[in-house]
Coordinates of C-alpha atoms (C1' of nucleotides) in Angstrom, one line a residue:
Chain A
X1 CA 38.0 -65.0 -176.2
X2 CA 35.8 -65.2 -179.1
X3 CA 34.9 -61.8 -179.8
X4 CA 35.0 -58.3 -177.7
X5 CA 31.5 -56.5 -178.1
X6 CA 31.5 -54.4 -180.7
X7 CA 28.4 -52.2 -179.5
X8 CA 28.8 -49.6 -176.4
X9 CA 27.0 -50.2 -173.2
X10 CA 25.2 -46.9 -171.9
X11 CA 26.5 -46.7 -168.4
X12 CA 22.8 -46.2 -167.1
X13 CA 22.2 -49.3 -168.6
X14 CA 25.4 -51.3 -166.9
X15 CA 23.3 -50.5 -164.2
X16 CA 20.3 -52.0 -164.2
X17 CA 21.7 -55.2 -165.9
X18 CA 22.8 -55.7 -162.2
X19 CA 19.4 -55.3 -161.3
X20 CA 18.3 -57.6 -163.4
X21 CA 21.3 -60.1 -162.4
X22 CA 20.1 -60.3 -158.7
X23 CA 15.9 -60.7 -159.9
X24 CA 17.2 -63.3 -161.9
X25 CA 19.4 -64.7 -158.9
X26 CA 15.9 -65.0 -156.7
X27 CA 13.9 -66.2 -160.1
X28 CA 16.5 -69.3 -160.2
X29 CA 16.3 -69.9 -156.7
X30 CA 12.2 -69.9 -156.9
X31 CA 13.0 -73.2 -159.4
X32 CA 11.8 -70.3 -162.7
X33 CA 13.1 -71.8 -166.2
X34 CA 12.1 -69.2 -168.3
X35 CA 10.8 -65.4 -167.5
X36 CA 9.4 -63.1 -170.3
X37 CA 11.0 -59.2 -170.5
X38 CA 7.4 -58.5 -169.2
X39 CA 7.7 -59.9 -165.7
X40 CA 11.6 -59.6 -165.5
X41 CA 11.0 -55.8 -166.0
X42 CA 8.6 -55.6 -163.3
X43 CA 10.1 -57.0 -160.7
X44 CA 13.3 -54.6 -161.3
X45 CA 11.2 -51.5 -161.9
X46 CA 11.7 -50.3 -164.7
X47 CA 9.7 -50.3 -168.7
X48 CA 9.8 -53.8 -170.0
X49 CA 10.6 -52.0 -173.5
X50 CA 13.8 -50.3 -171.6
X51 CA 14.7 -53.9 -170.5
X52 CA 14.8 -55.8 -174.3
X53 CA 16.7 -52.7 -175.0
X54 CA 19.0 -52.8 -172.5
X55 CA 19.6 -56.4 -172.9
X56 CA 20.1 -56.0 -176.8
X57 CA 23.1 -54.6 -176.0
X58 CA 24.5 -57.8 -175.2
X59 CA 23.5 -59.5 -179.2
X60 CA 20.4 -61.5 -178.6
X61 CA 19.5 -62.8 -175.2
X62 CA 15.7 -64.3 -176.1
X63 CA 13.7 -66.8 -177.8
X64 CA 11.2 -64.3 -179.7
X65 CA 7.3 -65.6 -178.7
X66 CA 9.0 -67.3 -175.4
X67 CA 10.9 -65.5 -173.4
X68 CA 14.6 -66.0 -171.6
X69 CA 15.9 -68.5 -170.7
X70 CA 16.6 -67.6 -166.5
X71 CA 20.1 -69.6 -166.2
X72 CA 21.1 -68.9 -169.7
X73 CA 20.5 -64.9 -169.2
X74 CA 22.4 -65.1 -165.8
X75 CA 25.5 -66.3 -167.8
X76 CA 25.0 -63.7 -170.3
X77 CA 24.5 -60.9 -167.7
X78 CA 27.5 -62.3 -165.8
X79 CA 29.9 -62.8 -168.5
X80 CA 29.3 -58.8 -169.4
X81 CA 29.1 -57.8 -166.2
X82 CA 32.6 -59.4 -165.5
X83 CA 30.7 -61.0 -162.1
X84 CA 32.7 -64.7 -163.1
X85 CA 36.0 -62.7 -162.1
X86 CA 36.2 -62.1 -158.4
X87 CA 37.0 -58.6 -157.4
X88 CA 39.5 -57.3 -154.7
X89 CA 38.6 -54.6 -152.7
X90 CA 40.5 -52.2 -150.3
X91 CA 38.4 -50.2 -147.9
X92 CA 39.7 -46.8 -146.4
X93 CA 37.9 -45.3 -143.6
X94 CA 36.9 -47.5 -140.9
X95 CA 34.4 -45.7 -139.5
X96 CA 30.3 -47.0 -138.9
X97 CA 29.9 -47.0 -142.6
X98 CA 33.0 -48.3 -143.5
X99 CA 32.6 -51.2 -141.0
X100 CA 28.4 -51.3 -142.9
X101 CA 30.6 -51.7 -145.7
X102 CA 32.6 -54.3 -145.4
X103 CA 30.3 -56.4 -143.9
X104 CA 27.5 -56.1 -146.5
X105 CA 26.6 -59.4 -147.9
X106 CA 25.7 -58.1 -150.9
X107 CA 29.2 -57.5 -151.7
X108 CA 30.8 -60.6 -151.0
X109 CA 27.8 -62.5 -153.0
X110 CA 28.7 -60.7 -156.0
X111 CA 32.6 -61.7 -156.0
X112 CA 33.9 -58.5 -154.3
X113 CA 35.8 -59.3 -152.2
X114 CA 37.5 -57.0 -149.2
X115 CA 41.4 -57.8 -149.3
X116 CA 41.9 -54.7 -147.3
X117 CA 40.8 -52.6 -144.6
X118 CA 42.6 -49.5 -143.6
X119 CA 42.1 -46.9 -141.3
X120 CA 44.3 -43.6 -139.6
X121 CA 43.4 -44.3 -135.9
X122 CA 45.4 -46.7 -134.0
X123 CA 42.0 -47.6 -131.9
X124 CA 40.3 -49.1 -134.8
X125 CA 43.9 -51.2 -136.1
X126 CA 44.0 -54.6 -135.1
X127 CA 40.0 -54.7 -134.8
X128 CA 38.5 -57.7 -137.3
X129 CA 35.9 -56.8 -139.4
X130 CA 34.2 -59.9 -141.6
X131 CA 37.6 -61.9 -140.9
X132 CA 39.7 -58.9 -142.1
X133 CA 42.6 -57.6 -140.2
X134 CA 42.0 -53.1 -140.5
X135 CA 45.7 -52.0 -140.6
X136 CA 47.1 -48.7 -140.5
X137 CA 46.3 -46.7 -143.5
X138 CA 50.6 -46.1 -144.2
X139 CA 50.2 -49.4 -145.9
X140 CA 47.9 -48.4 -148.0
X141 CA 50.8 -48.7 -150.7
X142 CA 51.9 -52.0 -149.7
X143 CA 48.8 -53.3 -149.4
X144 CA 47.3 -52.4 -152.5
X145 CA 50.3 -53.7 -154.2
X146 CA 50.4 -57.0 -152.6
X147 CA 47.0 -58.0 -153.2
X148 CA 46.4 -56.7 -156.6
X149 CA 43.4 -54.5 -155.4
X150 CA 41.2 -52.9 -158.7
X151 CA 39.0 -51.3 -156.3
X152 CA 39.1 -48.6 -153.4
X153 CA 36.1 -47.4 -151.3
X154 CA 36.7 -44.6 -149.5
X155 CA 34.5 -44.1 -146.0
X156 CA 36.8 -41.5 -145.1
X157 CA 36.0 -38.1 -143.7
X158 CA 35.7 -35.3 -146.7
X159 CA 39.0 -33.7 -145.5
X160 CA 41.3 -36.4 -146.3
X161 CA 39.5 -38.5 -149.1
X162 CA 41.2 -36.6 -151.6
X163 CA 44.3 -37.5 -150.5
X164 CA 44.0 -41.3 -149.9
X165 CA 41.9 -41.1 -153.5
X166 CA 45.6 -39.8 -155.2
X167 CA 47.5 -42.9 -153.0
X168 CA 44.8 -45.6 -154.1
X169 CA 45.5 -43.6 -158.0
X170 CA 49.4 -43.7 -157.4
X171 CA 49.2 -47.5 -156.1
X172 CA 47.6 -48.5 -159.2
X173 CA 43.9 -48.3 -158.6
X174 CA 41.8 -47.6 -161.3
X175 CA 37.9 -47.8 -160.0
X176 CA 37.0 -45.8 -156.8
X177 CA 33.5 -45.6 -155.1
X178 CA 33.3 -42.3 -152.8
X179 CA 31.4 -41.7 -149.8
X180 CA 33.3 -38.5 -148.9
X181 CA 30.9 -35.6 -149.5
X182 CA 33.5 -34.3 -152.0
X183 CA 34.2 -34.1 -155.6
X184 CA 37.5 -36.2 -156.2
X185 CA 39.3 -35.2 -159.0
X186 CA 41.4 -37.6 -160.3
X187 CA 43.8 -38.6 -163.9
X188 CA 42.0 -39.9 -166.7
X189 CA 41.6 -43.6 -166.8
X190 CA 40.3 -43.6 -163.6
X191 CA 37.0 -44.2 -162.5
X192 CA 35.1 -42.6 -159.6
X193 CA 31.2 -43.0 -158.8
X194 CA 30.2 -41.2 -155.7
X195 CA 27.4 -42.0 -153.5
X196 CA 25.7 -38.7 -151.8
X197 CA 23.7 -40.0 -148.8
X198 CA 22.6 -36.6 -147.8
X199 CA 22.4 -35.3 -150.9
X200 CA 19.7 -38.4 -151.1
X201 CA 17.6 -37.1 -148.3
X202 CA 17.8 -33.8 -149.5
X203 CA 16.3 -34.7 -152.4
X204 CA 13.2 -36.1 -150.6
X205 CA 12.9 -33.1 -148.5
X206 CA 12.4 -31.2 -151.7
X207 CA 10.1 -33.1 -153.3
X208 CA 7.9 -33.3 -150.3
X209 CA 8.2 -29.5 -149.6
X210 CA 6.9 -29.2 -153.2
X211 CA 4.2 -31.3 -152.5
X212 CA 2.7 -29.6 -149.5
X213 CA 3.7 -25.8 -150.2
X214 CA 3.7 -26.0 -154.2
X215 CA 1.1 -25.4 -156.8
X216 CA -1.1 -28.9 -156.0
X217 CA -2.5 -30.0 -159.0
X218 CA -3.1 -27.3 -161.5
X219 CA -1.1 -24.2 -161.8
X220 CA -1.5 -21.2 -159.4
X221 CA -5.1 -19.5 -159.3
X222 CA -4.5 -16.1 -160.4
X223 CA -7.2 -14.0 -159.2
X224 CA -8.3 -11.2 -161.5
X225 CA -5.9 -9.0 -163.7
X226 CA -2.9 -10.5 -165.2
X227 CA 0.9 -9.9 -164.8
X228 CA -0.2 -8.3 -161.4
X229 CA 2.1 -10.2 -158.5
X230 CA 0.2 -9.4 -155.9
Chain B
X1 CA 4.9 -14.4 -149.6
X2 CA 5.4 -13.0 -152.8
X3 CA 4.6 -15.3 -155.1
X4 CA 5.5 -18.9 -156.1
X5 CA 8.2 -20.8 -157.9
X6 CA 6.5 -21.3 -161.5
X7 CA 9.4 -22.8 -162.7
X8 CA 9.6 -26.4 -162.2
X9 CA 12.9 -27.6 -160.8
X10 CA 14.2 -31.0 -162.4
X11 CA 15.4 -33.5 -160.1
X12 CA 19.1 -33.5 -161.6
X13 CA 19.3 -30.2 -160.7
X14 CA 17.8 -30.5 -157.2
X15 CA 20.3 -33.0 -156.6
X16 CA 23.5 -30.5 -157.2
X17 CA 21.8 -27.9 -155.6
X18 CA 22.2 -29.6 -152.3
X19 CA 26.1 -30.6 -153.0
X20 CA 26.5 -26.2 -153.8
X21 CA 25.0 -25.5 -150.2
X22 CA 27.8 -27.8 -148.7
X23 CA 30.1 -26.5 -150.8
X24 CA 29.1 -23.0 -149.9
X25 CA 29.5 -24.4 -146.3
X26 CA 32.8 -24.8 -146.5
X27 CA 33.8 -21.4 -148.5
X28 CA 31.4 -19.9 -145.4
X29 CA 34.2 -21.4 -143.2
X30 CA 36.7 -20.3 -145.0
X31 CA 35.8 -16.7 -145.1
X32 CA 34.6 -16.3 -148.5
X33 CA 32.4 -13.5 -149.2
X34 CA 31.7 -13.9 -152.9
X35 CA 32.7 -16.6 -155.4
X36 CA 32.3 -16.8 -159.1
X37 CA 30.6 -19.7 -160.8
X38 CA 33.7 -21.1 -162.3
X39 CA 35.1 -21.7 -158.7
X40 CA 31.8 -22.9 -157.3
X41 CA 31.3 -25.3 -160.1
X42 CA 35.1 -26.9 -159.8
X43 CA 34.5 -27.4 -156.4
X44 CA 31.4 -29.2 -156.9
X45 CA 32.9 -31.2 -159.9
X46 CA 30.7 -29.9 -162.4
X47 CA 30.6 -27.6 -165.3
X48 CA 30.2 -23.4 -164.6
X49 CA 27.5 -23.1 -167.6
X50 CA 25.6 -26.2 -165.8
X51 CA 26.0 -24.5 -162.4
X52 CA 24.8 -21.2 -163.5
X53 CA 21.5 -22.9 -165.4
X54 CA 20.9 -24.9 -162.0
X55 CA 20.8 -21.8 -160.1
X56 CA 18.9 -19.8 -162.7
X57 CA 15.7 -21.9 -161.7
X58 CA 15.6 -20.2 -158.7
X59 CA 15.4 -16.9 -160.2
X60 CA 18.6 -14.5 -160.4
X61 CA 20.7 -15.0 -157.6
X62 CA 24.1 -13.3 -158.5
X63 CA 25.4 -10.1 -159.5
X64 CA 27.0 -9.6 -163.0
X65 CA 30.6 -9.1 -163.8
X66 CA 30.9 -9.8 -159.6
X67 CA 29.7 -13.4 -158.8
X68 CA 27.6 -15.0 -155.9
X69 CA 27.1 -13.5 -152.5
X70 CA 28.3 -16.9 -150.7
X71 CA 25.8 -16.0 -147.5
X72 CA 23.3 -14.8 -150.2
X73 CA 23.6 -17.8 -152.2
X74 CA 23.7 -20.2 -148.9
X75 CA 20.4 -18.6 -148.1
X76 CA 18.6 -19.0 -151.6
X77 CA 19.8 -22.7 -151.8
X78 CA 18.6 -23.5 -148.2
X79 CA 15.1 -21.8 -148.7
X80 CA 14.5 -23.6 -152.0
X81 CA 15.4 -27.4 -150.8
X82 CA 13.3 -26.6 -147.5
X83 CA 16.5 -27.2 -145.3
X84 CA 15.3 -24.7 -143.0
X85 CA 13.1 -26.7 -141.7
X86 CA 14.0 -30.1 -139.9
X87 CA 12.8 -33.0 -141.2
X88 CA 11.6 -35.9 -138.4
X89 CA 12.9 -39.4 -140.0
X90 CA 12.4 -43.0 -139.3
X91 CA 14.7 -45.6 -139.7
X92 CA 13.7 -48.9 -140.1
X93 CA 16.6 -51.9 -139.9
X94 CA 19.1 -51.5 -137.3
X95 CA 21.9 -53.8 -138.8
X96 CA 24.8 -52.2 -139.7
X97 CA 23.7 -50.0 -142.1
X98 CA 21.1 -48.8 -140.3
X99 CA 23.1 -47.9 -137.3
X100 CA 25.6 -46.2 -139.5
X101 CA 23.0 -44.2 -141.1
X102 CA 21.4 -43.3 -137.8
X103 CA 25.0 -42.2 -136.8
X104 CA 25.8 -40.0 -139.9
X105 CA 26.9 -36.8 -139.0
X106 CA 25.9 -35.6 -142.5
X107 CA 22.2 -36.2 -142.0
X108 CA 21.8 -34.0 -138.5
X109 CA 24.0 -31.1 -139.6
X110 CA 21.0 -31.2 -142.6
X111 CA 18.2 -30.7 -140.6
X112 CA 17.4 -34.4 -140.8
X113 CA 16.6 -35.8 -137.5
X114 CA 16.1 -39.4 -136.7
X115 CA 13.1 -39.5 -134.3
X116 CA 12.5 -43.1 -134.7
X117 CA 14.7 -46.1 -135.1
X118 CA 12.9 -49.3 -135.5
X119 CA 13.8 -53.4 -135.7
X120 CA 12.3 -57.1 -135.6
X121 CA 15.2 -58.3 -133.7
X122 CA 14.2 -57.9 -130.0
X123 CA 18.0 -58.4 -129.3
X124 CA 18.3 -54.9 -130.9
X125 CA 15.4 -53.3 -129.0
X126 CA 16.5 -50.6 -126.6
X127 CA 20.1 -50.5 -128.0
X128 CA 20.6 -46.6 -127.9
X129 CA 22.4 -45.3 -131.2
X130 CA 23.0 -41.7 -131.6
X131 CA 20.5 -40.6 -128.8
X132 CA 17.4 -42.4 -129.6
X133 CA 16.5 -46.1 -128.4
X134 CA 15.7 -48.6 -130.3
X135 CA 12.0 -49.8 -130.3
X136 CA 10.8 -53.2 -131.7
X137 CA 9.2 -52.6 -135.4
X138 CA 5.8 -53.2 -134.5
X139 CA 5.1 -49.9 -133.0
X140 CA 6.3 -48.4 -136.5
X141 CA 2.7 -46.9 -136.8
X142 CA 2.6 -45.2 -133.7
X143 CA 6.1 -43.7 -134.1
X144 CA 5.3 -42.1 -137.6
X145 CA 2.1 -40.9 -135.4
X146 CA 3.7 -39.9 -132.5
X147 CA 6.5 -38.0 -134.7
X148 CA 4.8 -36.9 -137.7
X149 CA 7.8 -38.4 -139.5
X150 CA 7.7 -37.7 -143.5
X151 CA 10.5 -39.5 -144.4
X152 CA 11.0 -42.9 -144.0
X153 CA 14.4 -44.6 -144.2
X154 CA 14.4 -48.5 -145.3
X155 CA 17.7 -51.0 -144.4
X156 CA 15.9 -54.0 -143.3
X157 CA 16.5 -57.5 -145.3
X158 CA 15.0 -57.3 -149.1
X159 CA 12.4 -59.8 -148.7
X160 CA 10.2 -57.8 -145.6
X161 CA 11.6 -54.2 -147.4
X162 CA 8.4 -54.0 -149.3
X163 CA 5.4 -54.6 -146.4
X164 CA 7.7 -52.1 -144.4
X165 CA 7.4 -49.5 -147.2
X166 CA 3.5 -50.3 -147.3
X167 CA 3.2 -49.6 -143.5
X168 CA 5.5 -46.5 -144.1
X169 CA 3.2 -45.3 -146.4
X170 CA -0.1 -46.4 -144.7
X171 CA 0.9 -44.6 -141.7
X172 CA 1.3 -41.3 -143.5
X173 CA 5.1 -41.3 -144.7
X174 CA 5.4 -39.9 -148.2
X175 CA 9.2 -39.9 -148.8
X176 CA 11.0 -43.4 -148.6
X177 CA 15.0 -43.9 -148.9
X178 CA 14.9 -47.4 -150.1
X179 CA 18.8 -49.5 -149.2
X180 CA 17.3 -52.6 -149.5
X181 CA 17.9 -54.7 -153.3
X182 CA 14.5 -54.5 -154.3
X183 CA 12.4 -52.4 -156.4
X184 CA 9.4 -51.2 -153.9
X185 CA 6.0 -50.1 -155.5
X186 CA 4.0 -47.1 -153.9
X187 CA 1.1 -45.4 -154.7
X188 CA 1.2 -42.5 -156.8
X189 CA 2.3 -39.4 -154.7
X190 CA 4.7 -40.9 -152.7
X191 CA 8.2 -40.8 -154.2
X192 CA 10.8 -43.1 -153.1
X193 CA 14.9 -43.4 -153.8
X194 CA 16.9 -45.9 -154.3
X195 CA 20.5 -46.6 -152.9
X196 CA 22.1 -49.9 -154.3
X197 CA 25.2 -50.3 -153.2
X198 CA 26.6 -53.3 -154.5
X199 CA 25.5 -51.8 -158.4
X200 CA 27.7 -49.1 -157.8
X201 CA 30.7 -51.6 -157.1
X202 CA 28.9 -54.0 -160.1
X203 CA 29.4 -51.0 -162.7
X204 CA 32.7 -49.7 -161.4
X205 CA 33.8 -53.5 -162.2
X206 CA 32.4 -53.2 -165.5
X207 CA 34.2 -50.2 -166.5
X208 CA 37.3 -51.7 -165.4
X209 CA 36.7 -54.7 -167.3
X210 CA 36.1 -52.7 -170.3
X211 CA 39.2 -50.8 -170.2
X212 CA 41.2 -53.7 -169.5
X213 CA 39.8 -56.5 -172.0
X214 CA 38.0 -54.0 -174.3
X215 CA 39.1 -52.5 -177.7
X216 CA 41.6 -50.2 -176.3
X217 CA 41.8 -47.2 -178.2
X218 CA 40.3 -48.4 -181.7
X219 CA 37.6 -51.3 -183.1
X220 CA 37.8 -54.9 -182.4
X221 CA 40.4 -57.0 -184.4
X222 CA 37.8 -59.8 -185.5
X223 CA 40.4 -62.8 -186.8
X224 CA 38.3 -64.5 -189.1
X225 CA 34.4 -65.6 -190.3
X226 CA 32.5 -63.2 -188.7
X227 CA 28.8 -64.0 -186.7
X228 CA 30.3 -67.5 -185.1
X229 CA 28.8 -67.5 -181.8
X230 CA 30.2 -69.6 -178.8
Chain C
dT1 C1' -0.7 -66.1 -181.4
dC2 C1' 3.1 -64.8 -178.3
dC3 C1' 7.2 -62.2 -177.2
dT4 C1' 11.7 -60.5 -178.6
dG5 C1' 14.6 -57.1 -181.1
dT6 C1' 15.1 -52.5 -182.8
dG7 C1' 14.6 -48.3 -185.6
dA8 C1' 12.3 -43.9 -184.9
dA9 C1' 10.1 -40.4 -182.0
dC10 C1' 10.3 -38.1 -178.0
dT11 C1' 11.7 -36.4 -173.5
dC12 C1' 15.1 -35.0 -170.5
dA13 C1' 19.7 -33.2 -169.5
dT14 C1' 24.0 -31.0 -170.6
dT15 C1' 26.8 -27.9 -173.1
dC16 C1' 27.6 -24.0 -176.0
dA17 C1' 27.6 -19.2 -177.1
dC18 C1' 26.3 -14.9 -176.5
dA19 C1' 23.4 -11.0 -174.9
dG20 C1' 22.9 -8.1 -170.8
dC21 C1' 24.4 -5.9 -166.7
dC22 C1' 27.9 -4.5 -163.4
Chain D
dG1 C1' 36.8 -6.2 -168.8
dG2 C1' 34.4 -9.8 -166.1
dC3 C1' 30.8 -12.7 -165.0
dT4 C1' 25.9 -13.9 -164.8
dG5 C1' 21.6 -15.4 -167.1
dT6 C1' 19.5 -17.8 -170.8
dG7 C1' 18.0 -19.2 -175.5
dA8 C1' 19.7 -22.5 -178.9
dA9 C1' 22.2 -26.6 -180.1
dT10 C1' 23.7 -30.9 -179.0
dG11 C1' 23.6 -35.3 -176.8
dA12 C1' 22.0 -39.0 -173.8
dG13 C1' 18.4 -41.8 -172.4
dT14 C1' 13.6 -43.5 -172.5
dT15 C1' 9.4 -44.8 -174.6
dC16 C1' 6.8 -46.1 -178.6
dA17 C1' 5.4 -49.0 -182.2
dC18 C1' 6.1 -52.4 -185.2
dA19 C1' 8.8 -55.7 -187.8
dG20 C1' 10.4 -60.5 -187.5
dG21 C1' 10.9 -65.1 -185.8
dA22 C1' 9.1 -69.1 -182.7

DNA sequence: TCCTGTGAACTCATTCACAGCC
DNA sequence: GGCTGTGAATGAGTTCACAGGA
């Protein structure tokens, strides 16, 4: 341990160094030495400014007039992100998504890795999802604390996810990604991030609605007197 | 009608708009008449003052000193994110995911309805999943067609994510849902969302990184010379 | 010259505090 | 008194523009 980072990481920007990790994955796999903040920023979407910034979090990443170096800023990006560490995961809620879950390569590729599956009906116990038992959610407890699980992903239905989210709490789990449509509400030290996927759709439905029925271009074309509401 | 929305809606807002109207659901359910905006907003998991300035954009919508008609409210929320009207979606990508998605109780009870579910795989083609077959991914153009689909839903493999999202948008789709790890470009007046699920889990392993190596409650405690990299 | 690193400006979002109405 | 509606203040995040080193 040389040195903890003095500087504060925005969370937004936690976020896209990830982004950036995984361009920089399929940059290294396309035989690139070095890639300039330009191009990196591209491919991940966002301002190539934004990028150098985020990066500059991290102390200097660069070669100024060159670029990055791809395998060095994969270590760096790594090493902050904690990606070196594998990760073990306990899933509750066995359910399509929960089963999506598990099985998502894009998980296991980034060294998370699903020690536990749980679920409350006895049909889906015993089943093997991506060479994991699913076991009865009782041993939630048990299992958390025999495999050291950081991580619970809850794929429950909205009803109960507040409940397992206070067992996972209670069994030492600080870090919790919610698909419940619910707001968890949980101690402080604990972590929650909670993905919507209606509230996604929604979102589209919205801004396409204002598309078609909303003022198109320019503001509304008020006729003749003003303040009148017709 | 009367007269259009000259207030502009930001997107943050939108977004919590929808979680109120399933929280108004549930107080619907329950029997509620009226609620206040300190109950509405712990229930969502967000601040009242925040709640009451999302709302506002819509114009007043409560009664002072009472609170918020919950089947007035309901009505306001669902009129202004266009939920009265269905939306036709397709779904291109039948792995897991996809099928999950397609499955998702939360999308249909939303007035989202899947009217098209497409793959490459032709071992997939004519699986049924949640009352609609699956058809091989070539006739994508003549589903939007044939639907009139405006919202196109994207879990195929990264690499052919990006010449789906072109054909989405060539056949007339306007409103992508992007699952796949990549960042898509589209022309200007389409919008598209992004869903990445393995960041979520990347930052939720940051955070817990932080809080366990990080400076705990106070600054670092450097040992020596300071700027000595490694 | 090229491209990084970063202060400063700016835009967007959240929170506060209170006026206004029931 | 209670609670909504909203301008003002604060804060977070993004973009700009340029200084600084290869």
């Amino acid at each position: 341990m040389t040195q903890s980072r003095p500087r504060i990481v925005p969370e937004a920007t936690v976020a896209r160094l990830a982004v950036y990790l995984r361009v920089l994955a399929g940059l290294a796999d396309g035989g690139r030495s070095h890639v300039s903040s330009g191009e990196l920023a591209a491919a991940a979407g966002v301002n190539p400014a934004g990028l150098r910034k985020d990066l500059s979090y991290l102390g200097p990443c660069g070669v100024r007039g060159v670029g990055y170096s791809v395998a060095g800023l994969q270590e760096r990006l790594s090493a902050a992100l904690g990606v070196e560490r594998s990760r073990a995961c306990v899933l509750v809620g066995m359910g399509r998504l929960g089963a999506a879950l598990a099985d998502y390569a894009g998980f296991a590729s980034r060294g998370f890795e699903f020690v536990g599956l749980l679920d409350a009906d006895p049909a889906r116990v015993g089943d093997r999802v991506s060479g994991c038992t699913v076991r009865p959610v009782e041993e939630l407890e048990s299992v958390v604390a025999g495999t050291q699980a950081s991580i619970g992903v809850i794929t429950t239905p909205a009803e109960v996810a507040q409940s397992v989210c206070d067992r996972l709490v209670a069994a030492g789990v600080r870090s919790i990604l919610n698909f419940a449509p619910v707001a968890l509400s949980v101690p402080a030290g604990v972590d929650v991030r909670k993905v919507d996927l209606s509230v996604e759709l929604q979102v589209l439905a919205f801004l396409d609605q204002q598309r078609d029925g909303g003022p198109p271009p320019v503001v509304v074309p008020v006729p003749a007197g003003a303040g009148g509401a017709r």
